Structures are given as structure tokens and as C-alpha cells.
PDB file of C-alpha atoms in Angstrom:
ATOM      1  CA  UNK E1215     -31.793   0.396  22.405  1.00 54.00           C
ATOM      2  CA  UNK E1216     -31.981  -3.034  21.228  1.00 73.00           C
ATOM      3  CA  UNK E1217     -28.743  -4.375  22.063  1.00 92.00           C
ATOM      4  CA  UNK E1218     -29.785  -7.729  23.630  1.00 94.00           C
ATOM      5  CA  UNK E1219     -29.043  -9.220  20.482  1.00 95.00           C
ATOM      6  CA  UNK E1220     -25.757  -7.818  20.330  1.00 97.00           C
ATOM      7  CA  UNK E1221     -24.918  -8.736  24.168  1.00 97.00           C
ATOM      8  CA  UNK E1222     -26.081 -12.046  23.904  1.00 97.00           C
ATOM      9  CA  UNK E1223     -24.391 -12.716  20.929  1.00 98.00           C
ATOM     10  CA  UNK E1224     -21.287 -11.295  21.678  1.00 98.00           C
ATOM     11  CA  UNK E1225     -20.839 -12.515  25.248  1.00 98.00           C
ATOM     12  CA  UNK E1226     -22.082 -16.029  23.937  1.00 98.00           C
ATOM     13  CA  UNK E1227     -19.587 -16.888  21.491  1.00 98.00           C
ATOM     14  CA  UNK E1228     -16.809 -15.176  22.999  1.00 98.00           C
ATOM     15  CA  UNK E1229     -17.294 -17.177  25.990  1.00 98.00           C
ATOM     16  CA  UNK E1230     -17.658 -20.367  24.417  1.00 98.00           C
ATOM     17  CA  UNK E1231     -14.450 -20.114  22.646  1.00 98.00           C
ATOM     18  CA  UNK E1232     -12.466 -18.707  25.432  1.00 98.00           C
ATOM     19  CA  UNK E1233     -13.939 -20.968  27.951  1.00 97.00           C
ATOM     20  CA  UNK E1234     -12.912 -23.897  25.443  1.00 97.00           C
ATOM     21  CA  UNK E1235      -9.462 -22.333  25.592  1.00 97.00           C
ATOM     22  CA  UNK E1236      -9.664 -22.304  29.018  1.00 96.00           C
ATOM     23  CA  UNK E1237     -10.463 -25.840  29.174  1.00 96.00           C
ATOM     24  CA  UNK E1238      -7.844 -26.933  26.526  1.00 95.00           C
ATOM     25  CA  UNK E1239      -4.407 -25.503  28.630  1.00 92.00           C
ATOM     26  CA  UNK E1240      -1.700 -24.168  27.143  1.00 87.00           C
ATOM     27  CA  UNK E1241      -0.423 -21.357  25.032  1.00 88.00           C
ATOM     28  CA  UNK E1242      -2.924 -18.965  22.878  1.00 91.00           C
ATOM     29  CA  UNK E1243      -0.378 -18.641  20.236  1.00 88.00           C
ATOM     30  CA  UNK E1244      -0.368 -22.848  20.293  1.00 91.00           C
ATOM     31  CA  UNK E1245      -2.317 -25.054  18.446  1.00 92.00           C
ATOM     32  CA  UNK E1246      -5.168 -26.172  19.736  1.00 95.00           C
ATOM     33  CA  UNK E1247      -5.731 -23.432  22.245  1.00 95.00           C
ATOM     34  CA  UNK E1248      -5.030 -20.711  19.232  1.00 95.00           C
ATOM     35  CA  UNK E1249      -8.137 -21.443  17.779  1.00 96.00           C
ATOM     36  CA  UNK E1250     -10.636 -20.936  20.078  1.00 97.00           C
ATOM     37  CA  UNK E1251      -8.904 -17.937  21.702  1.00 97.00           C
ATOM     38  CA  UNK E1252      -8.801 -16.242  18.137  1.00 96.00           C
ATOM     39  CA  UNK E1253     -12.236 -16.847  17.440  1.00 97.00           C
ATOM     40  CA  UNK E1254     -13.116 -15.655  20.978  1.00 97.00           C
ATOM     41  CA  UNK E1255     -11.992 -12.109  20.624  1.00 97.00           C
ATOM     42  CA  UNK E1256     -14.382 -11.838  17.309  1.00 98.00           C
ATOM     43  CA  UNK E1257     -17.487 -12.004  19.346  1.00 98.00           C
ATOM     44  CA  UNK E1258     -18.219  -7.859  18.980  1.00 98.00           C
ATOM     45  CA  UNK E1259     -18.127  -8.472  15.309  1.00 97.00           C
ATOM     46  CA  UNK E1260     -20.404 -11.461  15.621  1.00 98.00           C
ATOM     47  CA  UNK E1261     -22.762  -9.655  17.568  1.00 97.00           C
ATOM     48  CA  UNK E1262     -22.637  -6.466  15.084  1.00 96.00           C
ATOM     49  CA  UNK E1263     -23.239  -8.743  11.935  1.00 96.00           C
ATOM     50  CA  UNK E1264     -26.494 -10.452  13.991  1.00 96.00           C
ATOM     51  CA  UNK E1265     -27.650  -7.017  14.372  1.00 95.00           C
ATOM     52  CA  UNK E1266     -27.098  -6.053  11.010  1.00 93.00           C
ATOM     53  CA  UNK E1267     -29.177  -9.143   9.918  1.00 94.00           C
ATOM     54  CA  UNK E1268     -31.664  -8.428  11.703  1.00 93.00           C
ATOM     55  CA  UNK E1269     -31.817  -4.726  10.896  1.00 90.00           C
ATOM     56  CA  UNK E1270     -31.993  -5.708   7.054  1.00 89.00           C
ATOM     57  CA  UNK E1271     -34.378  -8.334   7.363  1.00 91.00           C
ATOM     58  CA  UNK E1272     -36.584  -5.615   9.436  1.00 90.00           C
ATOM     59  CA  UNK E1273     -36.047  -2.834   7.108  1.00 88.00           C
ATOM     60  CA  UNK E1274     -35.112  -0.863   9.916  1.00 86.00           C
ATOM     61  CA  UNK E1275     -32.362   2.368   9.038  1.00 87.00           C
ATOM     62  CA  UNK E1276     -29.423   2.717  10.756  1.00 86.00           C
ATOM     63  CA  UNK E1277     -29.563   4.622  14.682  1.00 85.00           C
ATOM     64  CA  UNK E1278     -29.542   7.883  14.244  1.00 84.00           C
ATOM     65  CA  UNK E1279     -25.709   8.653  15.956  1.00 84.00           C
ATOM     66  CA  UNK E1280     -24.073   5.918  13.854  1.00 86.00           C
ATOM     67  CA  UNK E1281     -21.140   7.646  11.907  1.00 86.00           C
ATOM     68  CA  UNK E1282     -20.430   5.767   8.318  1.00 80.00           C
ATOM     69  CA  UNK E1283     -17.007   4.472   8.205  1.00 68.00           C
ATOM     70  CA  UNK E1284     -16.525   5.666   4.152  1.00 66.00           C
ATOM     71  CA  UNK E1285     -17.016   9.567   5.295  1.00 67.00           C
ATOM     72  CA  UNK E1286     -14.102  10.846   3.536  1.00 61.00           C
ATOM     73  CA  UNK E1287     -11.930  13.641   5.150  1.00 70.00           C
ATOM     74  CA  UNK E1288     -12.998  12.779   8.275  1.00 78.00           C
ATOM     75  CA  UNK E1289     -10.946   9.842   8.424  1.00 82.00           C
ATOM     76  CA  UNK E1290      -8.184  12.195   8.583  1.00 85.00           C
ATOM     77  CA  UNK E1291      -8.890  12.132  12.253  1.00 88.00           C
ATOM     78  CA  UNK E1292      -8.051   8.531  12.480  1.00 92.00           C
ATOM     79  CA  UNK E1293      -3.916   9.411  12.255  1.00 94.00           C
ATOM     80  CA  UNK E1294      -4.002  12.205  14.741  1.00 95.00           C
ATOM     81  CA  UNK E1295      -5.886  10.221  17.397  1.00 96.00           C
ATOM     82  CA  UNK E1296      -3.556   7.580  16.768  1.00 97.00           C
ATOM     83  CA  UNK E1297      -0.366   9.880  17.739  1.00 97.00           C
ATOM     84  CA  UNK E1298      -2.346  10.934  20.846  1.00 96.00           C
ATOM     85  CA  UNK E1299      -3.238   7.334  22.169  1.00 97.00           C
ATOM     86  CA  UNK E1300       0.445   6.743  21.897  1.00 97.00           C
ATOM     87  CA  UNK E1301       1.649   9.420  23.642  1.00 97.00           C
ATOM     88  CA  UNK E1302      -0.969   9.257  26.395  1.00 97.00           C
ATOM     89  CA  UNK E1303       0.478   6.028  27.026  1.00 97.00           C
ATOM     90  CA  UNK E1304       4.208   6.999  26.851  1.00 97.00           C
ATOM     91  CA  UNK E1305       3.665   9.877  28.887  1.00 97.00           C
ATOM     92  CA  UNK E1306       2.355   7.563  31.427  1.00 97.00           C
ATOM     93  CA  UNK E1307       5.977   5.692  31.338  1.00 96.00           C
ATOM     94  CA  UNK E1308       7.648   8.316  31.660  1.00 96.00           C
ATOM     95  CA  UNK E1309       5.904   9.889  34.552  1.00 96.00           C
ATOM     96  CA  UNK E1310       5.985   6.084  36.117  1.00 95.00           C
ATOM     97  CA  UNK E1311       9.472   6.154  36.016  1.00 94.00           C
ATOM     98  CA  UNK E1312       9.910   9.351  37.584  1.00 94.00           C
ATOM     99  CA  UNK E1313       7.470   8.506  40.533  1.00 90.00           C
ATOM    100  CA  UNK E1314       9.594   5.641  41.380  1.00 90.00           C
ATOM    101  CA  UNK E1315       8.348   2.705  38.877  1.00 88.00           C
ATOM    102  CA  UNK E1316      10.127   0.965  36.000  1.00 90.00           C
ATOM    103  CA  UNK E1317      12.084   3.131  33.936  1.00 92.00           C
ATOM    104  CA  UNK E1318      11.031   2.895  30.346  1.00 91.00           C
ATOM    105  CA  UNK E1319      12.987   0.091  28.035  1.00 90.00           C
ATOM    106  CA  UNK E1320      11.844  -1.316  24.614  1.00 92.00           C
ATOM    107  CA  UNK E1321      14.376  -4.192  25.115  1.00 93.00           C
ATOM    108  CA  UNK E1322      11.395  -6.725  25.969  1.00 93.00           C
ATOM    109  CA  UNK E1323       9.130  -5.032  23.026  1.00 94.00           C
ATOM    110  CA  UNK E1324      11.859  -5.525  20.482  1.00 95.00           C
ATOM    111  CA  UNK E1325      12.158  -9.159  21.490  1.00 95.00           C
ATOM    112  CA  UNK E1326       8.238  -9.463  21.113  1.00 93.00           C
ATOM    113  CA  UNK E1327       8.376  -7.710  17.638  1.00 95.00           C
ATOM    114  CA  UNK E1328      11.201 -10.441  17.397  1.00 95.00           C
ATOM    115  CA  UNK E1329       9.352 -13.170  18.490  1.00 91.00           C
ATOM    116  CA  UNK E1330       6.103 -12.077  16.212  1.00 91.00           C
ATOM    117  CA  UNK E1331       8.441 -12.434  13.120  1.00 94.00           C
ATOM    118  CA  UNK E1332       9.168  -8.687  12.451  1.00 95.00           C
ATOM    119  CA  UNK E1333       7.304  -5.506  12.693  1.00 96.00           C
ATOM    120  CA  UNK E1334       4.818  -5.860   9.981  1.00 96.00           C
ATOM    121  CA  UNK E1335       3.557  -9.417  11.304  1.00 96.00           C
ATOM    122  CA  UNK E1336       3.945  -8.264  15.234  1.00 96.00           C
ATOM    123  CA  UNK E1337       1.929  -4.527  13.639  1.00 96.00           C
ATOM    124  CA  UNK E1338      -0.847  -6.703  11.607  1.00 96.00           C
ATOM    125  CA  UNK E1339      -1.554  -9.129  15.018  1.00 95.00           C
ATOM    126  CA  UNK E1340      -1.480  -5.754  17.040  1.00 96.00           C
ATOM    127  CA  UNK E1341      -4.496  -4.298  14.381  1.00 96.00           C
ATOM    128  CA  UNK E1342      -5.890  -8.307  14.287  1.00 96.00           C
ATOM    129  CA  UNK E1343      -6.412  -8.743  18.023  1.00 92.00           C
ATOM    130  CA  UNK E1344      -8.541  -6.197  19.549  1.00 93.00           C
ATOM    131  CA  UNK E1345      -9.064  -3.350  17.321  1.00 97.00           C
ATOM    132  CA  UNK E1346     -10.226  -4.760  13.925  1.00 97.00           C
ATOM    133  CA  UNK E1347     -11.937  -7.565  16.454  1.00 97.00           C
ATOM    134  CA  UNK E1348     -13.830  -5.906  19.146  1.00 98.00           C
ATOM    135  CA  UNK E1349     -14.925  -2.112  17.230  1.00 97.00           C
ATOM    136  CA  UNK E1350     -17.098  -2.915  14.563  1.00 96.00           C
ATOM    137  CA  UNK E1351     -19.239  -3.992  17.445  1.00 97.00           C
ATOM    138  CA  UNK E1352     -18.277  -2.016  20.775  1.00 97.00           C
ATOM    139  CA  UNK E1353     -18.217   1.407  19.270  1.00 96.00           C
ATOM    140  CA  UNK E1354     -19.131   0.795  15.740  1.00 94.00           C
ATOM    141  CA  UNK E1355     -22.642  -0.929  16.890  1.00 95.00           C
ATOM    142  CA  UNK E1356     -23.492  -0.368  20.461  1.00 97.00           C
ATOM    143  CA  UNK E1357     -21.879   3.017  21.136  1.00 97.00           C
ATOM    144  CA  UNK E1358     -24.329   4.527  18.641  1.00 95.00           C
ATOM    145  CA  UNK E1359     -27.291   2.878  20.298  1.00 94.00           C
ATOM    146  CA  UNK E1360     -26.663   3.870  23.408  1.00 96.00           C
ATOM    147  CA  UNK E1361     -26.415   7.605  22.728  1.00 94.00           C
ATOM    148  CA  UNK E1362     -30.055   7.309  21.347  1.00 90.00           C
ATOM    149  CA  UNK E1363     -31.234   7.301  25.546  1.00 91.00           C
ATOM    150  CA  UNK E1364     -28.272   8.243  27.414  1.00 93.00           C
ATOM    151  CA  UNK E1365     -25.466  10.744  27.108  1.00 94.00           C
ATOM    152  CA  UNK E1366     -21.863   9.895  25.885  1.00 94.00           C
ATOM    153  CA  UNK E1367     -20.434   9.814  29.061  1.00 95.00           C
ATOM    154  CA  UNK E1368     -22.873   7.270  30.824  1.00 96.00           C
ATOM    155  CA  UNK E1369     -22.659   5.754  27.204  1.00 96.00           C
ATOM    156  CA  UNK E1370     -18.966   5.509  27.277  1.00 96.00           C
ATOM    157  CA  UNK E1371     -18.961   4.300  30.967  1.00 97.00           C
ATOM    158  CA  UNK E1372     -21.448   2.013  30.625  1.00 97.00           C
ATOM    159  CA  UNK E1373     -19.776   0.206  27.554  1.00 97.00           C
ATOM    160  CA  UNK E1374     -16.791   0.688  29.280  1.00 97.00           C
ATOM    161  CA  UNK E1375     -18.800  -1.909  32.375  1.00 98.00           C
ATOM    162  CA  UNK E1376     -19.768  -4.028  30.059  1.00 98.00           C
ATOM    163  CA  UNK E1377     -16.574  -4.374  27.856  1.00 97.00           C
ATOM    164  CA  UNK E1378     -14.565  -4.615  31.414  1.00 97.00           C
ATOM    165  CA  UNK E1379     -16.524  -7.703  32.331  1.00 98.00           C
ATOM    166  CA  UNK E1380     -15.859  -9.515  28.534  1.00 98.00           C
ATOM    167  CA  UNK E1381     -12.712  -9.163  28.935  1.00 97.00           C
ATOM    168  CA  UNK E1382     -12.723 -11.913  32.247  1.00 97.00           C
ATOM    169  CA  UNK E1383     -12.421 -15.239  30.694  1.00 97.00           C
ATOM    170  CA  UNK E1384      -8.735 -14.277  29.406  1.00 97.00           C
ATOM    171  CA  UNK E1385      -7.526 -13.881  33.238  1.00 97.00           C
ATOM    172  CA  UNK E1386      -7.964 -17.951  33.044  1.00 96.00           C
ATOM    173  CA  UNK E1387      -5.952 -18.515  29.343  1.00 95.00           C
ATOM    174  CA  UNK E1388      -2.411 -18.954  30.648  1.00 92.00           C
ATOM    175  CA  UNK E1389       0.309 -16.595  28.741  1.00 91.00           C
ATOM    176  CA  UNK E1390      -2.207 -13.830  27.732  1.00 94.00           C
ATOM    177  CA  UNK E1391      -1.770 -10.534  28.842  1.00 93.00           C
ATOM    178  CA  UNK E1392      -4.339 -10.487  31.492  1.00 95.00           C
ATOM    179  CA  UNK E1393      -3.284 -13.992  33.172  1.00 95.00           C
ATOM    180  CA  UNK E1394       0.428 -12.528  33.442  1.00 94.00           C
ATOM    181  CA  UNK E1395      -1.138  -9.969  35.462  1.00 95.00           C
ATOM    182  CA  UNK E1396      -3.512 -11.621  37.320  1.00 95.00           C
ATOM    183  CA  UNK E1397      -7.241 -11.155  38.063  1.00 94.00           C
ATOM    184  CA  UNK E1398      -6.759 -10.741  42.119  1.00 93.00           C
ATOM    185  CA  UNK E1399      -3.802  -7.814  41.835  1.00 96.00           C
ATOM    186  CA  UNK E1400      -2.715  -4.283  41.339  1.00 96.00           C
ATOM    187  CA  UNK E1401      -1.736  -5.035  38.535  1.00 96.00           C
ATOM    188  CA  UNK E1402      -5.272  -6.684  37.418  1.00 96.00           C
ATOM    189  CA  UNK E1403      -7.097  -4.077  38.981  1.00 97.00           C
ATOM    190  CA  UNK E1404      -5.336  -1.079  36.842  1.00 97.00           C
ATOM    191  CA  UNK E1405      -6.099  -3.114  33.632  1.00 96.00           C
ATOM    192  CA  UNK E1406     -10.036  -3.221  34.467  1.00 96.00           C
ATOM    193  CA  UNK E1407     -10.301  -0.161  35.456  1.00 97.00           C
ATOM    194  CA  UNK E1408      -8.351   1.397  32.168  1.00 97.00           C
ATOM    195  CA  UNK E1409     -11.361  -0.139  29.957  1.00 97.00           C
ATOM    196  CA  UNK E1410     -13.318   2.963  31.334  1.00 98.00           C
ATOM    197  CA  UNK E1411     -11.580   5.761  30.291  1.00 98.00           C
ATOM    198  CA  UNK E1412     -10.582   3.624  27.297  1.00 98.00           C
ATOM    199  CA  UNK E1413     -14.405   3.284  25.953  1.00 98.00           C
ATOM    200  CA  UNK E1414     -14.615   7.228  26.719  1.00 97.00           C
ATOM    201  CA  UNK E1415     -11.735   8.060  24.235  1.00 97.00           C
ATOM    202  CA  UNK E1416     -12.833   5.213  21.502  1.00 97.00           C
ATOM    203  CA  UNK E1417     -16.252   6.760  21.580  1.00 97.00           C
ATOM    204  CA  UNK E1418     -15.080  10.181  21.039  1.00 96.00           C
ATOM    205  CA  UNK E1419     -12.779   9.076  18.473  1.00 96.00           C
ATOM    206  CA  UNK E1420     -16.084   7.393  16.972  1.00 95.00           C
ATOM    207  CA  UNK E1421     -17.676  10.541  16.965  1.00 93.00           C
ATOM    208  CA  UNK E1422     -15.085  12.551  15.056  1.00 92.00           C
ATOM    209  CA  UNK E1423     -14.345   9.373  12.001  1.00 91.00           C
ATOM    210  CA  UNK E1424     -16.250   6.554  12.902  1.00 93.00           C
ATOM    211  CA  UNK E1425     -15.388   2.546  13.440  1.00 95.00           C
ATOM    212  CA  UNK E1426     -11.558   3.469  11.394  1.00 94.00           C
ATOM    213  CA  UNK E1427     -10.628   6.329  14.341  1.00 95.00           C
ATOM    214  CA  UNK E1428     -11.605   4.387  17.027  1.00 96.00           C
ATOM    215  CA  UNK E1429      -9.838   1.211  15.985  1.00 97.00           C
ATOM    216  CA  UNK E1430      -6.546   3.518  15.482  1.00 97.00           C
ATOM    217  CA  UNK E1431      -7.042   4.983  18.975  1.00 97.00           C
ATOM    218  CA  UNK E1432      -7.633   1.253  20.315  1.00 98.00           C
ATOM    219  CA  UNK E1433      -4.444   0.012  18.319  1.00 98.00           C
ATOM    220  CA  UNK E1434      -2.277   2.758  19.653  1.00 98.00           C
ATOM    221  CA  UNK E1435      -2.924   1.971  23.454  1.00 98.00           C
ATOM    222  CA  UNK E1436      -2.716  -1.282  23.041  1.00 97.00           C
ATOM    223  CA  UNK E1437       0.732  -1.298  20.897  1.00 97.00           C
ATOM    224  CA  UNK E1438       2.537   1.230  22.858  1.00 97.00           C
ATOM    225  CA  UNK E1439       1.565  -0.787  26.290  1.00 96.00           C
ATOM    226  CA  UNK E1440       3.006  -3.651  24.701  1.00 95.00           C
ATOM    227  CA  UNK E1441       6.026  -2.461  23.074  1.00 96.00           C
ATOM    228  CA  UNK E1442       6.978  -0.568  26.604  1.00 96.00           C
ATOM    229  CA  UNK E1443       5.900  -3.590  28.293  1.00 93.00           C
ATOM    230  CA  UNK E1444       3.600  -2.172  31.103  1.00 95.00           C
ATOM    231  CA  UNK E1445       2.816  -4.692  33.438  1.00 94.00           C
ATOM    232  CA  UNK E1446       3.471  -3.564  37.048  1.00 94.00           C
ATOM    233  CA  UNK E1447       0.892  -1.548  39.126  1.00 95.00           C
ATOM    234  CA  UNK E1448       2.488   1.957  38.656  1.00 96.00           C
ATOM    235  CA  UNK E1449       2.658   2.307  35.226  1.00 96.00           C
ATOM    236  CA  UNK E1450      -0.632   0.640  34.858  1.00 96.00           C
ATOM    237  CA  UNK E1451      -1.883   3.541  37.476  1.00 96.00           C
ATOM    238  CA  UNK E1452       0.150   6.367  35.091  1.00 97.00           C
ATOM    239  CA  UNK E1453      -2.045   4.851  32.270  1.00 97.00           C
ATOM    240  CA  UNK E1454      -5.021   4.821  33.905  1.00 97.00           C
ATOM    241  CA  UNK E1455      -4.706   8.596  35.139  1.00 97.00           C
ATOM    242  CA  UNK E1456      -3.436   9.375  31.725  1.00 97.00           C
ATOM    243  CA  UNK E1457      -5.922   8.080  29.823  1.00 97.00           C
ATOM    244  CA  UNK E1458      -8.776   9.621  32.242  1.00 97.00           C
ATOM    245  CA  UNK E1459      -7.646  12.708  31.931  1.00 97.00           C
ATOM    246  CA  UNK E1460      -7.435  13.138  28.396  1.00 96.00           C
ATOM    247  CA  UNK E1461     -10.876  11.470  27.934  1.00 96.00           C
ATOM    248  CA  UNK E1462     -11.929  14.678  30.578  1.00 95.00           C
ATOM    249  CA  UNK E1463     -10.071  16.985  28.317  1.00 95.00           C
ATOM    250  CA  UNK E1464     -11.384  15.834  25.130  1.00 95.00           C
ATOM    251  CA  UNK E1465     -15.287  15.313  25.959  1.00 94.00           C
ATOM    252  CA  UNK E1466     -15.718  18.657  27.746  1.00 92.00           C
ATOM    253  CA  UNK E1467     -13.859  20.593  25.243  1.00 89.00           C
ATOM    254  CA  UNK E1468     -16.458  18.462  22.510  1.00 85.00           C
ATOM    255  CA  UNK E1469     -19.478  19.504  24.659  1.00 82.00           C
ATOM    256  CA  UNK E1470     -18.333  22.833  24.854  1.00 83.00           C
ATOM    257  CA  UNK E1471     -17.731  22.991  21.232  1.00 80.00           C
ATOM    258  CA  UNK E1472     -22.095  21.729  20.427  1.00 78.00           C
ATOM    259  CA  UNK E1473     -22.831  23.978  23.440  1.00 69.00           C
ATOM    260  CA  UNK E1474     -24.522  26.762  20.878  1.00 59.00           C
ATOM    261  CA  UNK E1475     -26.388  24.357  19.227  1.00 50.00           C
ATOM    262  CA  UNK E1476     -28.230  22.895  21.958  1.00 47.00           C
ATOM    263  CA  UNK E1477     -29.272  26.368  23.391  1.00 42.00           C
ATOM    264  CA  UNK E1478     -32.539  25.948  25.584  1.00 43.00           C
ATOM    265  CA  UNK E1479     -34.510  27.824  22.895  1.00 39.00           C
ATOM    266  CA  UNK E1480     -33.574  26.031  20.181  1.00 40.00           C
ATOM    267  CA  UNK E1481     -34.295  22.774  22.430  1.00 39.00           C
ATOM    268  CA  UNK E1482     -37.637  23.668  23.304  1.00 40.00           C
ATOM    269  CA  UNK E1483     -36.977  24.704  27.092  1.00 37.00           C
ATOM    270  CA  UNK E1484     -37.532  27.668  27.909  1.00 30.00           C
TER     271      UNK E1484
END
């Protein structure tokens, strides 16, 4: 696979900066603290240019699952996977509110969209922080490795680990997301385990359009949590469920799709 370079580069700078943040105090949207938290989240992309490097320096071609970025039509894919992210989410509000939980209200998302400076500034930091940051590397230069020696699904779920576990140091950065909900709660615990399914459906929207798709599927989970503002543990849970089961959906209806193509003739068992 070769990823230790990625790993190690990724987990080293992103923890570094965030650790710095950490150590700093107050806000990430305040100076100093901004700094290092911004650079933090960059640490995928970090990673995915050292392995780039070294690939060039090496002469070494791309894995063979990678899926270029400039493919054309296929990045019509990218707007339809954003629609579904966004409604996987909403549904998950809705059906929150009918088990009992919140009822869904944009009044606190239209005062963050407020508090951003307007929707094109609060939609740009959306795309900045965590889509165009963390899938160049996550799907755009791991995923692809991975599927060389393991299936998608142990591919997706072990990303999904890994990904879980880089996300800790912002638990400890008071007024991000994750500190609001706290590492040792429901709350926390629905966040973590929503990476999983979440690295499932950004790897299948890899597959169909590359780095672009899974960055719009990222952005429109992310965006639609914030702007219904789902914090507490039963709209987390919705999410969570949601999300799992249209990862389920979408991969075995993709495997069943390349079944004839992988028949055990043409694989060589017989």
C-alpha cells in the first residue's frame, strides 16, 4: 500500500497545529488560535502532496483504482451526490423530530450564515474546511491504495478508523464543533461513529467522479448538519442510521452492478 508516508505525514502536521491550538486557548475563528487550527485540517493534503513527491521522484504511475479528477462527464455525478448527502441528512431531522427529538429549525443556521458574513463566505468556509482540506488525501490518495489489497468496504471502514481517530485533537479546541459536543457523550459518540458510514459514501462517490464527487458529498453532510444545527444525540443517531443505510444501498447495488464482470471464469476460478 504504501501509505506510511501519507499517515505519518498527515497525522504529524495535523497534530502539531491542532495541539498548538490546543495549547494557545481560545476561539478557532480568533487570532492566534485561527492559525494553527486552519493549517491543522490541511494535513490530508500535506500527506497527498508528500506522496506525490515521492511518486515523481520514483517514477512510479499512479495506483491502479485512482480515478482522475479532469474525467469529464463523469463529474456530472458530483451534483447528484450532492442532493443525496443533503437529503440523507434532512431526512434524518425529520425522522428525529418525529421520534421525539428536536424539531427541525434553520433559525440558529441563518444566524451562523449571519455570523460568517453571508452565504457565499459561510458556503466558501463550508467547501474550505473539510472537503477541499481533508479529500485530496483521504479518498483522493489513500482510498485508491487501499482497494489495491482489500475490498471497498474494509477500505471504506478502515479509512473511516483511521479518519475517526484524526479527527480527536478538535474535542480539546474550545468552540469547534466537536468540543460543543464533547468527546465523553452521546452526542460525541454519534459524531465518531458517523465517520464510518461517511468514508463508505465518499469512497463510492470517488468511484463514480473522483476527488470533485466526493468533496461535494463531504460538503453536503457537513453543510446541512450545520445549517439544521444537529447537535443532540437523536438526530446525531437519525444521521448515523441514515447515512449507513444509504452507504448499504449504494455499495450493494454498485457490486451488483460489476457482478458480470467478475464472473469466476473470467477470474480464473473455476
Amino acid at each position: 500500500m504504501k501509505l506510511g508516508l501519507f499517515f505519518t505525514v498527515t497525522f504529524s502536521t495535523t497534530w502539531a497545529c491542532w495541539l498548538a491550538a490546543i495549547a494557545l486557548g481560545g476561539s478557532p475563528t480568533s487570532f492566534p488560535t485561527a492559525v494553527p487550527y486552519l493549517l491543522g485540517g490541511f494535513g490530508p493534503v500535506y500527506g497527498a502532496i508528500a506522496v506525490r513527491i515521492r511518486r515523481g521522484r520514483r517514477g512510479e504511475p499512479m495506483p491502479a483504482r485512482t480515478v482522475p479528477w479532469w474525467q469529464g462527464p463523469r463529474l456530472l455525478w458530483a451534483l447528484p451526490l450532492l442532493v443525496l448527502a443533503s437529503a440523507t441528512v434532512l431526512v434524518a431531522a425529520v425522522l428525529a423530530d418525529l421520534l421525539g427529538g428536536p424539531a427541525v429549525d434553520l433559525t440558529e443556521g441563518r444566524e451562523l450564515i449571519a455570523t460568517a458574513g453571508g452565504i457565499a463566505p459561510f458556503l466558501v468556509g463550508m467547501l474550505v474546511a473539510g472537503p477541499l482540506a481533508e479529500e485530496p488525501g483521504w479518498r483522493g490518495t489513500a482510498y485508491p491504495r487501499l482497494l489495491a489489497s482489500m475490498s471497498r468496504i474494509r477500505a471504506g471502514l478502515l479509512l473511516g478508523a483511521v479518519w475517526a481517530v484524526w479527527h480527536l485533537p478538535l474535542f480539546f479546541i474550545s468552540g469547534t464543533v466537536q468540543a460543543d459536543l464533547g468527546l465523553v457523550s452521546w452526542s460525541g459518540l454519534m459524531f465518531t461513529l458517523s465517520v464510518f458510514p461517511m468514508a463508505l459514501l465518499t469512497g463510492y462517490a470517488y468511484e463514480q467522479a473522483g476527488v470533485v464527487a466526493a468533496m461535494a458529498v463531504h460538503f453536503g453532510v457537513n453543510t446541512t448538519i450545520a445549517l439544521l444545527t444537529l447537535t443532540s444525540p437523536v438526530p446525531l443517531a437519525a444521521v448515523l442510521t441514515v447515512l449507513a443505510a444509504a452507504a448499504i444501498v449504494l455499495l450493494t447495488r454498485q457490486k451488483t452492478r460489476e457482478a458480470p464482470r467478475t464472473s469466476p471464469v473470467a477470474a480464473g476460478r473455476l
